[in-house]
Short mmCIF file of C-alpha atoms in Angstrom, two decimals:
data_model
loop_
_atom_site.label_atom_id
_atom_site.label_comp_id
_atom_site.label_asym_id
_atom_site.label_seq_id
_atom_site.Cartn_x
_atom_site.Cartn_y
_atom_site.Cartn_z
CA UNK A 148 8.48 -29.09 -2.55
CA UNK A 149 9.19 -30.76 0.93
CA UNK A 150 7.98 -28.71 4.03
CA UNK A 151 9.34 -31.01 6.92
CA UNK A 152 10.66 -28.87 9.74
CA UNK A 153 13.92 -30.57 9.51
CA UNK A 154 16.72 -29.68 7.65
CA UNK A 155 16.91 -31.49 4.48
CA UNK A 156 19.98 -33.29 2.68
CA UNK A 157 21.25 -31.97 -0.46
CA UNK A 158 19.23 -34.46 -2.32
CA UNK A 159 20.04 -36.76 -5.33
CA UNK A 160 22.82 -36.21 -7.62
CA UNK A 161 20.72 -35.04 -10.50
CA UNK A 162 18.79 -32.50 -8.13
CA UNK A 163 21.91 -31.21 -6.88
CA UNK A 164 23.45 -30.79 -10.06
CA UNK A 165 20.15 -28.91 -11.42
CA UNK A 166 19.82 -26.15 -8.49
CA UNK A 167 23.62 -24.98 -8.30
CA UNK A 168 23.75 -24.51 -11.90
CA UNK A 169 24.52 -21.24 -12.58
CA UNK A 170 23.62 -18.85 -15.67
CA UNK A 171 25.96 -17.77 -18.49
CA UNK A 172 27.55 -15.04 -16.43
CA UNK A 173 28.08 -16.84 -12.82
CA UNK A 174 27.30 -16.31 -9.77
CA UNK A 175 27.20 -12.38 -10.37
CA UNK A 176 25.20 -12.38 -13.07
CA UNK A 177 22.40 -14.44 -11.61
CA UNK A 178 22.63 -12.05 -8.73
CA UNK A 179 22.37 -9.00 -11.03
CA UNK A 180 19.21 -10.56 -12.44
CA UNK A 181 17.53 -11.44 -9.84
CA UNK A 182 18.01 -8.42 -7.99
CA UNK A 183 16.87 -6.23 -10.56
CA UNK A 184 13.52 -8.26 -10.77
CA UNK A 185 13.48 -7.80 -6.74
CA UNK A 186 13.89 -4.15 -6.93
CA UNK A 187 10.96 -4.15 -9.88
CA UNK A 188 8.67 -5.35 -7.43
CA UNK A 189 9.54 -3.28 -4.22
CA UNK A 190 9.92 -0.46 -6.25
CA UNK A 191 6.46 -0.72 -7.12
CA UNK A 192 5.23 -0.97 -3.68
CA UNK A 193 6.81 2.39 -2.81
CA UNK A 194 6.86 4.09 -6.04
CA UNK A 195 3.39 5.39 -5.95
CA UNK A 196 3.80 6.93 -2.66
CA UNK A 197 5.26 10.01 -4.40
CA UNK A 198 2.29 10.19 -6.68
CA UNK A 199 -0.58 10.38 -4.04
CA UNK A 200 -0.77 13.99 -3.71
CA UNK A 201 -1.61 13.96 -7.13
CA UNK A 202 -4.09 11.36 -7.30
CA UNK A 203 -5.88 12.76 -4.47
CA UNK A 204 -6.75 15.84 -6.58
CA UNK A 205 -6.69 14.07 -10.23
CA UNK A 206 -8.75 11.55 -9.30
CA UNK A 207 -10.34 12.95 -6.50
CA UNK A 208 -9.16 9.98 -4.04
CA UNK A 209 -9.90 9.86 -0.32
CA UNK A 210 -7.44 8.70 2.22
CA UNK A 211 -9.46 5.36 1.98
CA UNK A 212 -8.98 5.10 -1.90
CA UNK A 213 -5.34 6.10 -1.48
CA UNK A 214 -4.92 3.58 1.09
CA UNK A 215 -6.49 0.86 -1.22
CA UNK A 216 -4.52 1.96 -4.33
CA UNK A 217 -1.21 1.64 -2.70
CA UNK A 218 -2.09 -1.59 -0.64
CA UNK A 219 -4.40 -3.22 -3.51
CA UNK A 220 -1.01 -4.69 -5.34
CA UNK A 221 0.68 -5.34 -2.07
CA UNK A 222 -2.24 -7.65 -0.73
CA UNK A 223 -2.37 -9.46 -4.08
CA UNK A 224 1.30 -10.12 -3.71
CA UNK A 225 1.18 -11.16 -0.18
CA UNK A 226 -1.88 -13.19 -0.80
CA UNK A 227 -0.54 -15.02 -3.72
CA UNK A 228 3.19 -15.36 -3.23
CA UNK A 229 3.41 -18.64 -1.57
CA UNK A 230 1.42 -20.63 -4.06
CA UNK A 231 2.87 -19.01 -7.20
CA UNK A 232 6.43 -19.78 -5.67
CA UNK A 233 4.94 -23.32 -5.16
CA UNK A 234 4.32 -23.40 -8.63
CA UNK A 235 7.83 -21.83 -9.75
CA UNK A 236 9.15 -24.55 -7.84
CA UNK A 237 7.36 -27.38 -9.90
CA UNK A 238 7.65 -25.82 -13.12
CA UNK A 239 10.70 -23.80 -13.32
CA UNK A 240 11.18 -20.55 -11.17
CA UNK A 241 12.41 -18.37 -14.17
CA UNK A 242 9.53 -19.46 -16.33
CA UNK A 243 6.88 -18.12 -13.63
CA UNK A 244 9.48 -15.19 -13.03
CA UNK A 245 9.30 -14.13 -16.62
CA UNK A 246 5.68 -14.77 -17.22
CA UNK A 247 5.07 -12.75 -14.23
CA UNK A 248 7.19 -9.85 -15.97
CA UNK A 249 4.88 -9.98 -18.66
CA UNK A 250 1.80 -9.97 -16.37
CA UNK A 251 3.29 -6.83 -14.53
CA UNK A 252 4.18 -4.97 -17.87
CA UNK A 253 0.85 -5.01 -19.12
CA UNK A 254 -1.18 -4.54 -16.12
CA UNK A 255 1.21 -1.43 -15.43
CA UNK A 256 0.91 -0.04 -18.79
CA UNK A 257 -2.97 -0.75 -18.59
CA UNK A 258 -3.09 1.28 -15.13
CA UNK A 259 -1.33 4.31 -16.64
CA UNK A 260 -4.75 4.73 -18.79
CA UNK A 261 -6.99 4.67 -15.73
CA UNK A 262 -9.64 7.49 -15.16
CA UNK A 263 -11.21 6.46 -11.67
CA UNK A 264 -9.74 5.17 -8.49
CA UNK A 265 -11.77 1.85 -8.81
CA UNK A 266 -10.00 1.14 -12.45
CA UNK A 267 -6.52 1.83 -10.83
CA UNK A 268 -7.19 -0.21 -7.90
CA UNK A 269 -8.29 -3.18 -9.95
CA UNK A 270 -4.65 -2.84 -12.08
CA UNK A 271 -2.96 -2.45 -9.38
CA UNK A 272 -4.09 -5.55 -8.11
CA UNK A 273 -3.50 -7.32 -11.67
CA UNK A 274 0.12 -5.98 -11.16
CA UNK A 275 0.33 -7.59 -7.65
CA UNK A 276 -0.51 -10.94 -9.44
CA UNK A 277 2.55 -10.57 -11.58
CA UNK A 278 4.67 -9.57 -8.83
CA UNK A 279 3.88 -12.59 -6.69
CA UNK A 280 4.88 -14.62 -9.91
CA UNK A 281 8.31 -12.71 -9.58
CA UNK A 282 9.26 -12.35 -6.08
CA UNK A 283 9.42 -16.06 -5.31
CA UNK A 284 12.19 -16.96 -7.63
CA UNK A 285 14.77 -14.20 -6.97
CA UNK A 286 15.78 -15.49 -3.55
CA UNK A 287 15.34 -19.02 -3.92
CA UNK A 288 17.40 -19.19 -7.43
CA UNK A 289 20.12 -17.24 -5.38
CA UNK A 290 20.28 -19.94 -2.93
CA UNK A 291 19.94 -22.31 -4.86
CA UNK A 292 22.43 -21.70 -7.36
CA UNK A 293 24.88 -20.23 -4.66
CA UNK A 294 27.39 -22.59 -2.88
CA UNK A 295 27.19 -22.73 0.98
CA UNK A 296 30.14 -20.64 1.51
CA UNK A 297 28.93 -17.87 -0.78
CA UNK A 298 25.30 -18.13 0.14
CA UNK A 299 25.41 -15.64 3.22
CA UNK A 300 27.23 -13.11 1.15
CA UNK A 301 24.10 -13.66 -1.63
CA UNK A 302 21.31 -13.55 0.85
CA UNK A 303 23.08 -10.20 2.28
CA UNK A 304 22.90 -8.49 -1.00
CA UNK A 305 19.41 -9.52 -2.06
CA UNK A 306 18.13 -8.09 1.52
CA UNK A 307 19.95 -4.82 1.13
CA UNK A 308 18.53 -4.39 -2.27
CA UNK A 309 14.82 -5.59 -0.81
CA UNK A 310 15.27 -2.38 1.58
CA UNK A 311 17.09 -0.15 -0.88
CA UNK A 312 15.29 -0.96 -3.94
CA UNK A 313 12.32 1.08 -2.27
CA UNK A 314 14.37 4.05 -2.33
CA UNK A 315 15.42 3.40 -6.09
CA UNK A 316 12.29 3.04 -7.01
CA UNK A 317 11.16 6.28 -5.37
CA UNK A 318 14.05 8.28 -6.82
CA UNK A 319 12.88 6.98 -10.26
CA UNK A 320 9.36 8.08 -9.66
CA UNK A 321 10.26 11.48 -8.26
CA UNK A 322 12.39 12.17 -11.72
CA UNK A 323 9.50 11.25 -13.64
CA UNK A 324 6.81 13.20 -11.63
CA UNK A 325 9.23 16.51 -11.88
CA UNK A 326 8.73 16.71 -15.64
CA UNK A 327 5.33 14.17 -16.42
CA UNK A 328 2.31 12.94 -14.56
CA UNK A 329 1.52 10.12 -12.14
CA UNK A 330 0.69 8.14 -15.12
CA UNK A 331 4.45 7.98 -16.33
CA UNK A 332 5.36 6.12 -12.82
CA UNK A 333 3.10 3.13 -14.63
CA UNK A 334 5.00 3.38 -17.96
CA UNK A 335 8.25 3.38 -16.75
CA UNK A 336 7.43 0.36 -14.42
CA UNK A 337 6.28 -1.57 -17.58
CA UNK A 338 9.47 -0.46 -19.47
CA UNK A 339 11.78 -2.16 -16.52
CA UNK A 340 9.72 -5.33 -16.66
CA UNK A 341 10.81 -6.02 -20.27
CA UNK A 342 14.78 -5.19 -19.35
CA UNK A 343 14.05 -7.26 -15.85
CA UNK A 344 12.90 -10.29 -18.29
CA UNK A 345 15.54 -9.97 -20.57
CA UNK A 346 18.07 -10.06 -17.95
CA UNK A 347 16.42 -13.14 -16.58
CA UNK A 348 16.28 -15.18 -19.59
CA UNK A 349 20.08 -14.29 -20.30
CA UNK A 350 21.78 -14.37 -17.05
CA UNK A 351 19.76 -16.87 -14.53
CA UNK A 352 19.35 -20.43 -14.59
CA UNK A 353 16.06 -22.09 -14.33
CA UNK A 354 16.21 -23.85 -11.16
CA UNK A 355 13.33 -25.76 -9.61
CA UNK A 356 12.25 -28.76 -7.25
CA UNK A 357 13.72 -31.91 -7.93
CA UNK A 358 10.87 -33.42 -6.49
CA UNK A 359 7.79 -31.47 -6.30
CA UNK A 360 5.38 -31.96 -3.90
CA UNK A 361 1.36 -32.31 -5.27
CA UNK A 362 -0.25 -28.83 -5.01
CA UNK A 363 -2.08 -27.57 -1.73
CA UNK A 364 -5.04 -25.79 -3.08
CA UNK A 365 -7.07 -25.63 0.22
CA UNK A 366 -3.70 -24.00 1.88
CA UNK A 367 -3.49 -21.36 -0.94
CA UNK A 368 -7.26 -20.59 -0.46
CA UNK A 369 -7.17 -20.11 3.06
CA UNK A 370 -3.88 -17.95 2.97
CA UNK A 371 -5.44 -15.84 0.41
CA UNK A 372 -8.71 -15.23 2.20
CA UNK A 373 -6.98 -14.78 5.74
CA UNK A 374 -4.66 -12.09 4.39
CA UNK A 375 -6.91 -10.52 2.02
CA UNK A 376 -9.73 -10.00 4.53
CA UNK A 377 -7.30 -8.99 7.37
CA UNK A 378 -6.08 -6.02 5.63
CA UNK A 379 -9.65 -5.24 4.55
CA UNK A 380 -10.49 -5.30 8.25
CA UNK A 381 -7.93 -2.98 9.13
CA UNK A 382 -8.57 -0.34 6.64
CA UNK A 383 -12.54 -0.11 6.42
CA UNK A 384 -12.49 -1.02 10.25
CA UNK A 385 -10.78 2.70 10.38
CA UNK A 386 -12.85 4.23 7.71
CA UNK A 387 -16.27 2.93 8.43
CA UNK A 388 -16.16 1.72 11.99
CA UNK A 389 -15.08 -1.53 13.76
CA UNK A 390 -18.86 -2.35 14.59
CA UNK A 391 -19.76 -2.63 11.05
CA UNK A 392 -21.22 -5.78 9.97
CA UNK A 393 -18.78 -5.87 7.13
CA UNK A 394 -15.61 -5.49 9.13
CA UNK A 395 -16.88 -7.63 11.85
CA UNK A 396 -17.53 -10.23 9.07
CA UNK A 397 -13.96 -9.79 7.69
CA UNK A 398 -12.30 -10.39 10.96
CA UNK A 399 -14.33 -13.70 11.38
CA UNK A 400 -13.17 -14.88 7.85
CA UNK A 401 -9.34 -13.69 9.07
CA UNK A 402 -9.35 -15.81 11.88
CA UNK A 403 -11.53 -19.12 10.37
CA UNK A 404 -9.03 -18.79 7.74
CA UNK A 405 -5.82 -18.85 9.38
CA UNK A 406 -7.15 -21.45 12.11
CA UNK A 407 -8.06 -23.91 8.94
CA UNK A 408 -4.61 -23.31 7.47
CA UNK A 409 -2.94 -24.54 10.57
CA UNK A 410 -5.55 -27.10 11.04
CA UNK A 411 -5.10 -28.55 7.77
CA UNK A 412 -1.49 -27.81 7.19
CA UNK A 413 -0.69 -29.92 10.44
CA UNK A 414 -2.58 -32.74 8.80
CA UNK A 415 -1.58 -32.78 5.28
CA UNK A 416 1.57 -34.87 3.68
CA UNK A 417 3.17 -31.87 1.91
CA UNK A 418 1.26 -28.64 3.01
CA UNK A 419 1.82 -25.42 1.28
CA UNK A 420 3.79 -24.25 4.17
CA UNK A 421 3.97 -26.51 7.03
CA UNK A 422 2.82 -24.95 10.28
CA UNK A 423 5.26 -27.03 12.32
CA UNK A 424 8.14 -25.06 10.39
CA UNK A 425 7.30 -22.36 13.31
CA UNK A 426 8.54 -24.61 16.09
CA UNK A 427 12.33 -23.94 14.93
CA UNK A 428 13.56 -21.23 16.58
CA UNK A 429 15.66 -19.61 14.18
CA UNK A 430 12.75 -19.79 11.41
CA UNK A 431 10.20 -18.37 13.63
CA UNK A 432 12.49 -15.36 14.97
CA UNK A 433 13.42 -14.72 11.58
CA UNK A 434 10.01 -14.71 10.11
CA UNK A 435 8.93 -12.10 12.79
CA UNK A 436 11.67 -10.03 12.48
CA UNK A 437 11.47 -9.61 8.93
CA UNK A 438 7.23 -9.14 9.10
CA UNK A 439 7.80 -6.24 11.50
CA UNK A 440 10.47 -4.74 9.89
CA UNK A 441 8.56 -4.13 6.46
CA UNK A 442 5.58 -3.42 8.26
CA UNK A 443 7.51 -0.42 9.89
CA UNK A 444 9.23 0.40 6.58
CA UNK A 445 6.30 0.29 3.91
CA UNK A 446 4.01 1.75 6.35
CA UNK A 447 6.44 4.91 6.98
CA UNK A 448 6.91 5.43 3.49
CA UNK A 449 3.42 5.63 2.89
CA UNK A 450 2.86 8.23 5.50
CA UNK A 451 6.50 9.46 5.37
CA UNK A 452 6.69 10.75 1.83
CA UNK A 453 3.15 12.71 2.33
CA UNK A 454 5.06 14.80 5.25
CA UNK A 455 7.88 15.37 3.11
CA UNK A 456 5.73 16.84 0.34
CA UNK A 457 2.54 18.14 2.21
CA UNK A 458 4.39 19.55 4.94
CA UNK A 459 7.85 20.67 3.91
CA UNK A 460 6.49 21.28 0.63
CA UNK A 461 9.29 19.26 -1.28
CA UNK A 462 8.57 17.97 -4.80
CA UNK A 463 8.78 14.40 -5.69
CA UNK A 464 12.36 14.05 -6.63
CA UNK A 465 13.31 16.31 -3.41
CA UNK A 466 10.91 13.88 -1.32
CA UNK A 467 12.55 10.80 -2.91
CA UNK A 468 16.08 12.36 -2.15
CA UNK A 469 15.40 12.99 1.20
CA UNK A 470 15.06 9.11 1.87
CA UNK A 471 18.36 8.44 -0.17
CA UNK A 472 20.22 8.22 3.82
CA UNK A 473 18.26 5.00 4.37
CA UNK A 474 19.94 3.35 1.14
CA UNK A 475 23.10 4.98 2.08
CA UNK A 476 22.99 3.36 5.39
CA UNK A 477 21.05 0.01 4.77
CA UNK A 478 23.25 -1.35 1.94
CA UNK A 479 26.67 -1.28 3.41
CA UNK A 480 24.86 -2.20 6.79
CA UNK A 481 23.59 -5.37 5.20
CA UNK A 482 26.75 -6.71 3.91
CA UNK A 483 28.37 -6.33 7.18
CA UNK A 484 25.69 -8.22 8.81
CA UNK A 485 26.95 -11.56 8.42
CA UNK A 486 30.61 -10.71 9.83
CA UNK A 487 28.73 -9.16 12.86
CA UNK A 488 26.91 -12.28 13.32
CA UNK A 489 29.84 -14.28 13.63
CA UNK A 490 31.13 -12.18 16.04
CA UNK A 491 28.22 -11.47 18.73
CA UNK A 492 25.82 -13.82 17.52
CA UNK A 493 22.20 -13.88 15.92
CA UNK A 494 20.12 -12.83 18.95
CA UNK A 495 22.07 -9.40 19.54
CA UNK A 496 22.17 -8.50 15.89
CA UNK A 497 18.46 -9.21 15.44
CA UNK A 498 17.48 -7.47 18.81
CA UNK A 499 19.76 -4.32 18.00
CA UNK A 500 18.52 -3.75 14.79
CA UNK A 501 14.58 -3.85 15.98
CA UNK A 502 15.77 -1.38 18.85
CA UNK A 503 17.27 0.67 16.42
CA UNK A 504 14.12 0.55 14.01
CA UNK A 505 11.80 1.53 16.78
CA UNK A 506 13.70 4.30 17.83
CA UNK A 507 14.14 5.81 14.44
CA UNK A 508 10.26 5.66 14.39
CA UNK A 509 9.69 7.17 17.89
CA UNK A 510 12.01 10.15 17.20
CA UNK A 511 10.39 11.13 13.94
CA UNK A 512 6.86 10.80 15.79
CA UNK A 513 8.03 13.43 18.03
CA UNK A 514 8.06 16.07 15.33
CA UNK A 515 5.52 18.87 14.41
CA UNK A 516 4.81 20.86 11.54
CA UNK A 517 7.71 23.34 11.83
CA UNK A 518 10.46 20.76 12.65
CA UNK A 519 11.67 20.96 9.41
CA UNK A 520 14.27 18.27 7.96
CA UNK A 521 17.12 17.98 10.20
CA UNK A 522 14.98 16.03 13.01
CA UNK A 523 13.45 13.78 10.55
CA UNK A 524 16.72 12.90 8.85
CA UNK A 525 18.29 11.98 12.51
CA UNK A 526 14.99 9.50 13.15
CA UNK A 527 15.63 8.37 9.40
CA UNK A 528 19.40 7.22 9.98
CA UNK A 529 18.47 5.36 13.17
CA UNK A 530 15.95 3.53 11.38
CA UNK A 531 18.17 2.84 8.62
CA UNK A 532 20.87 1.09 10.79
CA UNK A 533 17.78 -0.98 12.07
CA UNK A 534 16.71 -1.90 8.85
CA UNK A 535 19.95 -2.98 7.54
CA UNK A 536 20.94 -5.23 10.73
CA UNK A 537 17.26 -6.81 11.13
CA UNK A 538 16.41 -7.54 7.55
CA UNK A 539 19.35 -9.24 6.58
CA UNK A 540 19.70 -11.20 9.63
CA UNK A 541 16.12 -11.88 9.69
CA UNK A 542 16.37 -13.50 6.09
CA UNK A 543 19.51 -15.26 7.08
CA UNK A 544 17.82 -17.19 10.07
CA UNK A 545 14.73 -18.43 7.56
CA UNK A 546 17.12 -19.75 5.05
CA UNK A 547 19.75 -21.13 7.25
CA UNK A 548 16.80 -23.16 9.23
CA UNK A 549 16.29 -25.37 6.04
CA UNK A 550 18.46 -27.22 4.03
CA UNK A 551 19.18 -26.97 0.42
CA UNK A 552 16.38 -28.92 -0.78
CA UNK A 553 13.98 -26.44 0.92
CA UNK A 554 15.29 -23.31 -0.15
CA UNK A 555 11.82 -22.78 -2.09
CA UNK A 556 10.01 -23.15 0.97
CA UNK A 557 12.46 -20.68 2.77
CA UNK A 558 12.15 -18.30 0.22
CA UNK A 559 8.57 -18.10 -0.19
CA UNK A 560 8.37 -17.82 4.03
CA UNK A 561 10.84 -15.00 3.47
CA UNK A 562 8.80 -13.23 0.86
CA UNK A 563 5.18 -14.00 2.53
CA UNK A 564 6.58 -12.16 5.45
CA UNK A 565 7.63 -9.26 3.70
CA UNK A 566 4.47 -8.85 1.72
CA UNK A 567 2.17 -9.45 4.81
CA UNK A 568 4.22 -6.94 6.94
CA UNK A 569 4.02 -4.37 3.85
CA UNK A 570 0.26 -4.80 3.23
CA UNK A 571 -0.25 -4.88 6.88
CA UNK A 572 1.79 -1.87 7.72
CA UNK A 573 0.15 0.31 4.76
CA UNK A 574 -2.81 -0.88 5.96
CA UNK A 575 -2.43 0.03 9.66
CA UNK A 576 -0.37 3.31 9.23
CA UNK A 577 -2.37 4.61 6.54
CA UNK A 578 -5.56 3.72 8.59
CA UNK A 579 -4.66 5.14 12.02
CA UNK A 580 -3.30 8.11 10.34
CA UNK A 581 -6.38 8.86 8.25
CA UNK A 582 -8.57 8.37 11.71
CA UNK A 583 -6.42 10.95 13.39
CA UNK A 584 -6.51 13.24 10.64
CA UNK A 585 -10.15 13.63 10.43
CA UNK A 586 -10.44 13.79 14.11
CA UNK A 587 -8.14 16.80 14.44
CA UNK A 588 -9.34 18.67 11.99
CA UNK A 589 -11.00 22.09 13.40
CA UNK A 590 -14.50 22.65 13.84
CA UNK A 591 -14.65 25.79 11.86
CA UNK A 592 -14.17 23.45 8.82
CA UNK A 593 -17.89 23.66 8.38
CA UNK A 594 -17.85 27.23 7.77
CA UNK A 595 -16.06 27.11 4.52
CA UNK A 596 -17.37 26.60 1.32
CA UNK A 597 -19.07 23.02 1.19
CA UNK A 598 -16.17 21.94 -1.72
CA UNK A 599 -13.20 23.10 0.05
CA UNK A 600 -14.67 21.23 3.27
CA UNK A 601 -15.16 18.05 1.69
CA UNK A 602 -11.84 17.94 -0.05
CA UNK A 603 -10.05 18.74 3.53
CA UNK A 604 -11.69 15.92 5.12
CA UNK A 605 -11.13 13.43 2.04
CA UNK A 606 -7.19 13.99 2.05
CA UNK A 607 -4.57 16.36 3.35
CA UNK A 608 -3.48 17.10 -0.26
CA UNK A 609 -7.04 17.75 -1.56
CA UNK A 610 -7.25 20.12 1.56
CA UNK A 611 -3.87 22.29 0.55
CA UNK A 612 -5.08 22.27 -2.58
CA UNK A 613 -8.40 23.92 -1.80
CA UNK A 614 -6.68 26.23 0.50
CA UNK A 615 -4.70 27.55 -2.24
CA UNK A 616 -8.03 28.50 -4.02
CA UNK A 617 -9.59 30.33 -0.67
CA UNK A 618 -7.11 33.47 -0.80
CA UNK A 619 -6.74 35.09 2.59
CA UNK A 620 -8.85 32.30 4.26
CA UNK A 621 -6.34 29.53 2.65
CA UNK A 622 -3.27 30.30 5.04
CA UNK A 623 -5.36 29.41 8.07
CA UNK A 624 -7.01 26.23 6.52
CA UNK A 625 -3.56 25.08 5.75
CA UNK A 626 -2.18 25.56 8.95
CA UNK A 627 -4.95 23.52 10.31
CA UNK A 628 -4.61 20.79 7.94
CA UNK A 629 -0.65 20.50 8.64
CA UNK A 630 -1.12 20.55 11.94
CA UNK A 631 -3.93 17.69 11.85
CA UNK A 632 -1.72 15.91 9.40
CA UNK A 633 1.15 15.67 11.96
CA UNK A 634 -1.31 14.33 14.67
CA UNK A 635 -2.23 11.43 12.22
CA UNK A 636 1.64 10.78 11.22
CA UNK A 637 2.77 10.83 14.91
CA UNK A 638 0.15 8.50 16.00
CA UNK A 639 0.69 5.86 13.10
CA UNK A 640 4.30 5.83 13.86
CA UNK A 641 3.70 5.33 17.76
CA UNK A 642 1.37 2.38 17.09
CA UNK A 643 3.98 0.51 14.73
CA UNK A 644 6.85 1.48 16.92
CA UNK A 645 5.38 -0.10 19.57
CA UNK A 646 5.07 -3.17 17.63
CA UNK A 647 8.77 -3.26 16.43
CA UNK A 648 9.59 -2.89 20.07
CA UNK A 649 7.59 -5.66 21.14
CA UNK A 650 9.16 -8.03 18.79
CA UNK A 651 12.49 -6.62 19.98
CA UNK A 652 11.78 -7.73 23.13
CA UNK A 653 10.40 -11.21 22.05
CA UNK A 654 13.75 -11.87 20.08
CA UNK A 655 15.78 -10.93 23.22
CA UNK A 656 13.93 -13.82 25.35
CA UNK A 657 12.98 -16.13 22.18
CA UNK A 658 15.59 -16.12 19.76
CA UNK A 659 18.26 -18.27 19.04
CA UNK A 660 22.05 -16.82 20.11
CA UNK A 661 23.47 -18.55 17.20
CA UNK A 662 22.38 -18.66 13.55
CA UNK A 663 20.91 -21.81 11.99
CA UNK A 664 22.95 -23.37 9.27
CA UNK A 665 21.52 -25.23 6.25
CA UNK A 666 23.55 -28.23 4.38
#
């Protein structure tokens, strides 16, 4: 792939004929097949969050283990999406996507037999490898197959499903968990992987780069090391302390890896992702917007679903249904965003979206254990409008900054920012929540039976389960656990809300007013 920071031309006639070919069902068929694969990947980030309370009890998982179970998948996806996207550009995006569904499906089925947190985390990482093979081909196939006049609509639809897919996955998982154990979520994911593979084979073309670049092994190693050690440092820093040698070493490796990637990338003729691309204002603004949006969204899903289940007492399906308003808002807002950008400009749309998202997070951060659902819903709707605006315009800014011949690069960057944001968001919010939860547990905890005290420190879900077994003393313990949980939830939302607000201010002053356009 060509990674020049300047928009590319349409390329040779042979390349152009290859990239604009559509599958057997035309543009709608391509869109359906790619969005189904996209939903498979995105849903697997969020769906397991509904099973976290059951996992805490069934596998004796503490808060740190729960964070790794959720984030092992996302870290692998974020670390590998760039190099695997480049492989798809070389040998065919559909080929890699279909192979990815096989890896994903087998790992998901194997995960359903896990009997320990370590085994489950390993299979979640392998699922992330499969997802990294699937994800890049979804957007780049749409942008390559759609003509310029229809591309914005295709990207907006993709962006809407990227956000709403999380809700779709949670609704499916919630339905399964009402009647079956957490293992059913993995079996269901494996079944969907089979359907996604069939849809891709039947409905989409196998697009690829007409002039692939040599593989950038050093770039792939540096990005994987940097992303992996960053998430490790965030999770373990809050668990074990920031002065622990292992945490400090991870932070050092993170800095060295990303510095090496930038230094080597600026000197290679064909880097995995040219660091000079960040000199394009629209590209940079889009990448930052997508990064912080997904940091907020998936970090919120990780802790927010536990609020609905543990504090409000909702069942899995009820908790998933309580988040449906996000999808109801996001999908139509994403579709309307291209029209809004034409009327008021990219900067205004992007900034407004991030401001609404941060406002929603701050509203929810003010809740306490007795607030109920309606105040939560108010913050949820605000955030939904922000997600719909910022996600669609951020993705369009990235893809529009580069020409048709560079859509593989644009897709890879968009996927990477989304998945890095998701991984960091889950790690950051999960870690901040966990540390504040533990620090706000009552001193009287040591007066309880050792088993109940240890379970409470491990996680709120395990603590509430223990409280149910304590009779009269259990009611006071449950109230204390819910209060500590809300302290952790509030702190995590405030931290990420501030980050989103800072990104909004940056977009206000640095983002271009009008959207970039590719050939």
